[in-house]
Structure formats: structure tokens, C-alpha cells
């Protein structure tokens, strides 16, 4: 990781967070601000500290900085191009920003280097960013021809070309099944192996054509481009996304101050499952379920802020189609000096009590579509 160069202080902008100069709109911006506001407005004796763990083009970060004039932002991104673009965009707020070239699972080290013991907010807007999707030469988009790269950080790591041409068939099949949830993985891998025996696969459009032809015609009629699951799987493998996320989310929760909040925006079921698995255990008491009152020290550390995995409204999707697959979860570290909302006099319910079962209209799953505009 590398902390970005100092930037000269500048005047704050008031409303630039909703759209980038080239027309990009951050996903669910108003809802993200709403979820973070109680935590970022809370500190009275110090400046709030917020981590944007997936800085991207800086759309969410800019809006948070504009909404909270004393807030200190720590922005992380592994993509050096995105970091440079965000640096320019956030220049008016340079006196209270730290922009860092790092993967989000490096958060503990970043906080240590910057001298922060706790944070008040954390945002994870996962998956591939709008910059990466829209730049054909990055190789993320199956609808555009480009070299098979797919690295978010082009300074290190293996490329998708290496994965496709050099991985054993069994490992390729596993990657497509697990990371892409591709039920025709063996057929796709067989086609790849046959083709790479003739010549090395180097083109994203060539790979997309191979995948399309390998999938039965009936299965190609629905669900969008048949290559999307294979490209998703390769991208996740190249960037080690899920392993990094499994480490990063618990670290972010650990760093939150009392009353601090973490918001996670997922775009496919694999990300959302990891988010749910990181949050859920910390929102439950560790006391035996049949005790009428939880003994001291067994209370949950966090409370869930969203109802399950929130979905975007029809209006949001109409305004920004790339928001269609987003799922949002948020959790807040409980402040023991304040009574939790709506819990005065509440006792623990027996597991068999029907009233103890959560009713939730929000979904706890997400589809694998990952084509959208993000930060």
C-alpha cells in the first residue's frame, strides 16, 4: 500500500457528489448518506473519521465530505487510475483526506500508519467500478474487445489471460462453478481447453464468443449475456476479491467506535453472503437462549440497521440501471452508554416464541449480475 501525495487545501464543493464530470452517478447515494449520517454526526468532542474502502471515482466520498464539514476521510483503492481520478475530484477537501493505494483487507495497517485507533463510518461498495467497466482496455467488459487483464491493480498480480491459458482444467471448472455460479462450467472449460491448445487466448471478445457457443441455446435465451458469469468468476479469481472481503469486513467492524456504522453494498450473492456472515454473529447475544435476561458481557456487539439486504427502488433503477442488482446491509456498534432504540424493558424471548422470529420483506440473496455503475 502507498499513501497518496499531500494535496493543497481548497474550498469545499456543495453538491458534486451526485454526478461525475463525465456523467457517472454513484449507486444509492441518498440512502448511503442516510445510513451513515447518525454515525458521522455523532462525535461531539472530535472530528468524525470515515473509511471509504472502495473509493473508485470518489462519488460517495465527495458527498460524505460535503455533508460533514469536519469529517476526515480515509479512502482506499487498489486501482491506481481510480485513485488518481479521485485525488483530482476530492482536491477541494484535501486538508481532511487521506487517499491510500491499498486493498481493503489492508485497512488495519492503514489505520495504524495514519494513527487512528477507531473510525466512525465505513463504506464498502463492492465489485468492479464504473471506471473499470467503462474502460474497454481493462478487459472487464465482455461486450467490448480488449486484452484479457481484469486486474484492478495493474501493478501486480496474475492476469485473466494467465488464468485462462495456464490453470488446470479442474481448477478452471471450480472457479467458474464457485465464483461465477456457472452450471455449465465443464462445457465452458472444455471449449477453453480445446481453443487454447491451438493458440493462446488473449482477447476478451474471443473468450466471450467461446463461452456463448459452449452454453446450450435454450439457456442463452434468458439471463443476459451468457459470458457474464465466466467473466465475473475470472475477475474474482484474478483479484482475490472474496478472500480479501472475508478479512476486511471483520476488521472494519472491529475498528468502529461506539455508535459507528458500516455499510456494505453487494452486487452478487457471493459478496452478500460474506457480508451477512460477517454481521449476523455480532448482532446476537452469546448467552444461552433460554435465559430470561442476558448476563453482562454476553450482549450483542452490534445491531442491524437495515432490514435484511435492502434492494433499490424502481425509481433508483430507472435513474441508474447499474444499481439494479445492488443489495445493501448496514450494522452499528452498540453504544453501551445509550439504551438501544426501542429496547427499554425488553427481555430475551425463548427461541420457540413466534414473536421472536424476524419478519423481513427484504431479500437475503442477490443475483450474480455485476454490470452497473458504482462509486
Coordinates of C-alpha atoms in Angstrom, one line a residue:
X1 CA 0.0 0.0 0.0
X2 CA 1.1 3.6 -0.6
X3 CA -0.3 6.7 1.0
X4 CA -1.0 9.3 -1.7
X5 CA 0.9 12.5 -2.0
X6 CA -0.2 15.6 0.0
X7 CA -2.8 17.8 -1.7
X8 CA -3.2 21.6 -1.3
X9 CA -6.3 22.7 0.8
X10 CA -9.2 24.1 -1.2
X11 CA -12.7 25.3 -0.9
X12 CA -15.4 22.7 -0.3
X13 CA -17.9 21.9 -3.1
X14 CA -21.5 21.7 -2.1
X15 CA -23.2 19.3 -4.5
X16 CA -20.8 17.5 -6.7
X17 CA -21.2 14.0 -5.2
X18 CA -24.2 13.0 -7.3
X19 CA -22.6 13.0 -10.7
X20 CA -19.1 12.9 -12.0
X21 CA -18.0 15.4 -14.7
X22 CA -18.5 12.7 -17.3
X23 CA -22.0 11.8 -16.1
X24 CA -21.5 8.9 -13.7
X25 CA -23.9 8.6 -10.8
X26 CA -23.0 6.8 -7.5
X27 CA -25.3 4.0 -6.6
X28 CA -27.9 4.7 -3.9
X29 CA -26.1 7.9 -2.9
X30 CA -29.0 9.3 -0.8
X31 CA -29.6 6.0 1.1
X32 CA -25.9 5.7 1.8
X33 CA -25.8 9.2 3.2
X34 CA -28.9 8.5 5.3
X35 CA -27.4 5.3 6.7
X36 CA -24.0 6.9 7.6
X37 CA -25.3 10.2 8.9
X38 CA -26.1 9.1 12.5
X39 CA -22.6 7.8 13.0
X40 CA -20.8 10.6 11.2
X41 CA -22.8 13.3 13.0
X42 CA -22.3 11.7 16.4
X43 CA -18.9 12.7 17.7
X44 CA -19.1 16.0 19.7
X45 CA -15.5 16.1 21.0
X46 CA -13.6 15.3 17.8
X47 CA -13.8 15.1 14.0
X48 CA -15.6 12.0 12.7
X49 CA -13.4 9.5 10.8
X50 CA -14.9 7.7 7.8
X51 CA -13.3 5.0 5.6
X52 CA -14.4 4.6 2.0
X53 CA -12.9 1.2 1.4
X54 CA -13.6 1.2 -2.3
X55 CA -13.0 4.8 -3.3
X56 CA -13.4 4.4 -7.1
X57 CA -14.2 7.7 -8.7
X58 CA -15.0 9.3 -5.4
X59 CA -18.7 9.9 -5.8
X60 CA -19.8 8.6 -2.4
X61 CA -16.7 10.1 -0.7
X62 CA -17.3 13.6 -2.1
X63 CA -20.9 13.6 -1.0
X64 CA -19.9 12.4 2.6
X65 CA -17.3 15.2 2.8
X66 CA -19.7 17.8 1.6
X67 CA -22.4 16.7 4.1
X68 CA -20.0 16.6 7.1
X69 CA -17.7 19.7 7.1
X70 CA -15.4 18.4 9.9
X71 CA -15.2 14.8 8.7
X72 CA -11.8 13.2 8.0
X73 CA -11.9 10.7 5.1
X74 CA -9.7 7.7 4.6
X75 CA -10.1 6.5 1.0
X76 CA -8.7 3.1 -0.2
X77 CA -8.5 1.8 -3.7
X78 CA -6.2 -0.8 -5.3
X79 CA -6.7 0.8 -8.8
X80 CA -4.1 3.4 -9.3
X81 CA -6.0 5.1 -12.1
X82 CA -9.1 5.3 -10.0
X83 CA -7.1 6.7 -7.1
X84 CA -5.6 9.4 -9.4
X85 CA -9.1 10.4 -10.7
X86 CA -10.4 10.5 -7.1
X87 CA -7.5 12.6 -6.0
X88 CA -8.4 15.2 -8.6
X89 CA -12.0 15.1 -7.7
X90 CA -11.5 15.4 -3.9
X91 CA -8.9 18.1 -4.2
X92 CA -11.2 20.8 -2.6
X93 CA -11.2 18.6 0.5
X94 CA -7.5 17.7 0.6
X95 CA -6.9 19.1 4.1
X96 CA -9.1 16.4 5.5
X97 CA -8.5 13.4 3.3
X98 CA -6.0 10.5 3.2
X99 CA -6.1 8.6 -0.1
X100 CA -4.3 5.3 0.0
X101 CA -3.3 2.8 -2.6
X102 CA -4.4 -0.3 -0.8
X103 CA -6.8 -3.3 -0.9
X104 CA -9.5 -3.1 1.8
X105 CA -8.1 -6.0 3.7
X106 CA -5.1 -3.8 4.4
X107 CA -7.3 -1.5 6.5
X108 CA -5.8 -2.3 9.9
X109 CA -2.3 -1.4 8.7
X110 CA -3.6 1.8 7.0
X111 CA -5.3 2.9 10.2
X112 CA -2.1 2.1 12.2
X113 CA 0.1 4.1 9.9
X114 CA -2.2 7.1 9.9
X115 CA -2.6 7.0 13.7
X116 CA -6.3 6.2 14.0
X117 CA -7.4 3.7 16.7
X118 CA -11.1 3.8 15.8
X119 CA -13.4 5.0 13.0
X120 CA -17.0 6.2 12.9
X121 CA -18.1 5.0 9.4
X122 CA -17.1 2.5 6.8
X123 CA -18.5 2.0 3.3
X124 CA -17.8 -1.0 1.1
X125 CA -19.2 -0.5 -2.5
X126 CA -18.0 -3.9 -3.9
X127 CA -17.2 -5.4 -7.2
X128 CA -16.0 -3.8 -10.4
X129 CA -16.1 0.0 -10.6
X130 CA -17.7 2.1 -13.3
X131 CA -14.2 3.2 -14.4
X132 CA -13.1 -0.4 -14.9
X133 CA -16.3 -1.3 -16.7
X134 CA -16.3 1.6 -19.0
X135 CA -12.6 1.4 -20.0
X136 CA -12.5 -1.3 -22.7
X137 CA -8.8 -1.7 -22.4
X138 CA -9.1 -3.1 -18.8
X139 CA -10.7 -6.3 -20.1
X140 CA -13.6 -6.4 -17.6
X141 CA -16.5 -6.0 -20.1
X142 CA -17.5 -9.0 -22.1
X143 CA -19.2 -6.8 -24.7
X144 CA -16.0 -5.0 -25.7
X145 CA -12.8 -6.4 -27.1
X146 CA -9.7 -5.9 -25.0
X147 CA -6.7 -7.8 -23.7
X148 CA -7.6 -10.4 -21.0
X149 CA -6.3 -8.5 -18.0
X150 CA -9.0 -7.8 -15.4
X151 CA -6.6 -6.7 -12.7
X152 CA -8.0 -3.9 -10.5
X153 CA -4.4 -3.1 -9.6
X154 CA -2.4 -3.3 -12.8
X155 CA 0.9 -3.0 -10.8
X156 CA 0.7 -6.6 -9.5
X157 CA -0.9 -10.0 -9.7
X158 CA -1.8 -12.5 -12.4
X159 CA -4.0 -11.6 -15.3
X160 CA -7.1 -13.2 -16.7
X161 CA -5.1 -14.3 -19.7
X162 CA -2.8 -16.3 -17.4
X163 CA -5.7 -17.9 -15.6
X164 CA -7.5 -18.9 -18.8
X165 CA -4.4 -20.3 -20.5
X166 CA -2.4 -21.7 -17.6
X167 CA -4.7 -23.1 -15.0
X168 CA -5.5 -26.8 -15.0
X169 CA -9.0 -27.7 -16.3
X170 CA -10.2 -28.9 -12.9
X171 CA -9.2 -25.6 -11.2
X172 CA -10.8 -23.6 -14.0
X173 CA -14.0 -25.6 -13.6
X174 CA -14.0 -24.9 -9.8
X175 CA -13.5 -21.2 -10.3
X176 CA -16.4 -20.9 -12.8
X177 CA -18.7 -23.0 -10.6
X178 CA -17.9 -21.3 -7.3
X179 CA -17.2 -17.7 -8.3
X180 CA -19.5 -17.5 -11.3
X181 CA -22.1 -20.0 -10.2
X182 CA -21.9 -21.2 -13.8
X183 CA -23.8 -24.5 -14.1
X184 CA -22.3 -25.2 -17.5
X185 CA -18.8 -24.8 -16.2
X186 CA -17.5 -28.1 -17.5
X187 CA -18.7 -27.3 -21.0
X188 CA -17.2 -23.8 -21.0
X189 CA -13.8 -25.1 -19.7
X190 CA -13.8 -27.9 -22.3
X191 CA -14.2 -25.2 -25.0
X192 CA -11.4 -23.1 -23.5
X193 CA -9.0 -26.0 -23.3
X194 CA -9.7 -27.0 -26.9
X195 CA -9.1 -23.5 -28.1
X196 CA -6.0 -22.8 -26.1
X197 CA -4.4 -25.9 -27.4
X198 CA -4.5 -24.2 -30.8
X199 CA -3.3 -20.8 -29.7
X200 CA -3.1 -18.7 -26.6
X201 CA -6.4 -16.9 -25.7
X202 CA -5.6 -13.2 -25.4
X203 CA -8.9 -11.4 -26.4
X204 CA -11.9 -10.7 -24.2
X205 CA -14.3 -10.9 -27.2
X206 CA -12.8 -14.2 -28.3
X207 CA -13.4 -15.7 -24.8
X208 CA -16.9 -14.3 -24.7
X209 CA -17.7 -16.0 -28.1
X210 CA -16.3 -19.3 -26.8
X211 CA -18.5 -19.1 -23.7
X212 CA -21.6 -18.3 -25.7
X213 CA -21.1 -21.2 -28.1
X214 CA -20.4 -23.6 -25.2
X215 CA -23.7 -22.9 -23.5
X216 CA -26.8 -24.6 -24.8
X217 CA -29.0 -22.4 -27.0
X218 CA -32.0 -22.8 -24.7
X219 CA -30.0 -21.4 -21.7
X220 CA -28.8 -18.5 -23.8
X221 CA -32.3 -17.1 -24.3
X222 CA -32.6 -15.7 -20.8
X223 CA -30.4 -14.1 -18.2
X224 CA -28.5 -11.6 -20.3
X225 CA -25.1 -12.2 -21.9
X226 CA -24.0 -15.8 -21.3
X227 CA -20.4 -14.8 -20.7
X228 CA -21.2 -12.6 -17.7
X229 CA -20.8 -15.5 -15.1
X230 CA -17.4 -16.6 -16.6
X231 CA -16.1 -13.0 -16.6
X232 CA -17.3 -12.5 -13.1
X233 CA -15.5 -15.7 -12.0
X234 CA -12.3 -14.8 -13.6
X235 CA -12.3 -11.3 -12.2
X236 CA -12.9 -12.6 -8.7
X237 CA -10.0 -15.1 -9.1
X238 CA -7.6 -12.5 -10.6
X239 CA -8.2 -10.0 -7.8
X240 CA -8.7 -12.4 -4.8
X241 CA -11.9 -10.4 -4.0
X242 CA -13.7 -12.8 -1.8
X243 CA -10.8 -13.7 0.4
X244 CA -10.0 -10.1 0.9
X245 CA -13.6 -9.3 1.7
X246 CA -13.8 -12.1 4.3
X247 CA -10.8 -10.5 6.1
X248 CA -11.8 -6.8 5.6
X249 CA -15.3 -6.8 6.9
X250 CA -14.5 -8.1 10.4
X251 CA -11.6 -5.7 10.6
X252 CA -13.8 -2.8 9.7
X253 CA -16.3 -3.8 12.4
X254 CA -13.6 -4.2 14.9
X255 CA -12.4 -0.6 14.2
X256 CA -15.8 1.0 14.6
X257 CA -16.2 3.3 17.7
X258 CA -19.4 3.0 19.7
X259 CA -22.2 4.3 17.6
X260 CA -20.2 3.8 14.4
X261 CA -21.7 2.2 11.3
X262 CA -20.6 0.0 8.5
X263 CA -22.5 -0.1 5.1
X264 CA -21.9 -2.8 2.6
X265 CA -23.2 -2.7 -1.0
X266 CA -23.0 -6.0 -2.7
X267 CA -23.8 -6.8 -6.3
X268 CA -24.0 -10.6 -6.4
X269 CA -24.9 -13.4 -4.0
X270 CA -21.3 -14.4 -3.1
X271 CA -20.5 -10.9 -1.8
X272 CA -23.8 -10.6 0.0
X273 CA -23.3 -13.9 1.8
X274 CA -20.0 -12.8 3.1
X275 CA -21.5 -9.5 4.3
X276 CA -24.3 -11.3 6.1
X277 CA -21.9 -13.8 7.6
X278 CA -19.7 -11.0 9.0
X279 CA -22.5 -9.1 10.5
X280 CA -25.0 -11.6 11.8
X281 CA -23.0 -13.3 14.6
X282 CA -22.1 -10.0 16.1
X283 CA -25.8 -9.0 16.4
X284 CA -26.6 -11.9 18.6
X285 CA -26.2 -12.5 22.3
X286 CA -23.7 -15.2 23.4
X287 CA -25.8 -16.1 26.4
X288 CA -27.8 -19.4 26.4
X289 CA -31.1 -18.7 24.6
X290 CA -33.3 -19.8 27.4
X291 CA -32.1 -17.3 29.9
X292 CA -34.7 -14.6 30.6
X293 CA -32.1 -11.8 30.7
X294 CA -28.7 -11.7 29.0
X295 CA -25.9 -11.6 31.6
X296 CA -23.4 -8.8 31.5
X297 CA -20.7 -9.4 28.8
X298 CA -22.9 -11.5 26.6
X299 CA -24.9 -8.8 24.9
X300 CA -24.5 -8.4 21.1
X301 CA -21.8 -6.0 20.0
X302 CA -23.8 -4.7 17.0
X303 CA -27.3 -4.0 15.8
X304 CA -28.6 -4.4 12.3
X305 CA -29.6 -1.1 10.7
X306 CA -31.2 -2.4 7.5
X307 CA -33.9 -5.0 7.3
X308 CA -32.0 -7.8 5.7
X309 CA -30.5 -6.9 2.4
X310 CA -32.2 -3.8 1.1
X311 CA -33.0 -3.5 -2.6
X312 CA -33.0 -0.3 -4.8
X313 CA -36.3 1.3 -5.6
X314 CA -37.8 1.3 -9.1
X315 CA -37.0 5.0 -9.3
X316 CA -33.3 4.4 -8.5
X317 CA -33.0 1.7 -11.1
X318 CA -34.7 3.8 -13.7
X319 CA -32.3 6.7 -13.0
X320 CA -29.3 4.4 -12.8
X321 CA -29.7 0.9 -14.3
X322 CA -26.4 -0.3 -13.0
X323 CA -28.0 -0.2 -9.5
X324 CA -30.4 -3.0 -10.4
X325 CA -28.5 -5.8 -8.6
X326 CA -27.3 -3.9 -5.5
X327 CA -28.0 -5.3 -2.0
X328 CA -27.3 -3.1 1.0
X329 CA -26.6 -4.2 4.6
X330 CA -25.6 -1.9 7.5
X331 CA -24.7 -2.5 11.1
X332 CA -24.0 -0.2 14.0
X333 CA -21.7 -0.8 17.0
X334 CA -23.9 -0.6 20.1
X335 CA -23.1 2.3 22.5
X336 CA -23.5 0.8 26.0
X337 CA -23.8 4.3 27.4
X338 CA -27.1 4.7 25.5
X339 CA -30.1 2.4 25.5
X340 CA -30.6 0.6 22.2
X341 CA -33.5 2.1 20.2
X342 CA -36.8 0.6 21.3
X343 CA -35.3 -1.9 23.8
X344 CA -36.3 -0.3 27.1
X345 CA -37.5 -3.1 29.4
X346 CA -37.1 -5.7 26.8
X347 CA -36.2 -9.3 27.9
X348 CA -34.9 -12.1 25.9
X349 CA -37.5 -14.3 24.2
X350 CA -37.5 -18.0 24.2
X351 CA -36.4 -19.5 20.9
X352 CA -39.8 -21.1 20.4
X353 CA -41.7 -17.9 20.9
X354 CA -43.1 -17.0 17.4
X355 CA -42.8 -13.3 18.2
X356 CA -39.0 -13.7 18.4
X357 CA -38.8 -14.7 14.8
X358 CA -37.8 -11.8 12.5
X359 CA -40.2 -10.9 9.7
X360 CA -38.5 -9.3 6.8
X361 CA -39.7 -8.3 3.4
X362 CA -36.1 -7.5 2.3
X363 CA -34.2 -10.2 0.4
X364 CA -31.3 -12.1 1.8
X365 CA -29.9 -13.1 -1.6
X366 CA -28.8 -11.4 -4.8
X367 CA -28.4 -12.4 -8.4
X368 CA -25.0 -12.7 -9.9
X369 CA -25.4 -9.7 -12.3
X370 CA -22.5 -7.3 -11.8
X371 CA -22.9 -4.8 -14.6
X372 CA -23.5 -1.5 -13.0
X373 CA -22.1 1.9 -12.3
X374 CA -20.7 2.2 -8.9
X375 CA -18.8 4.8 -6.9

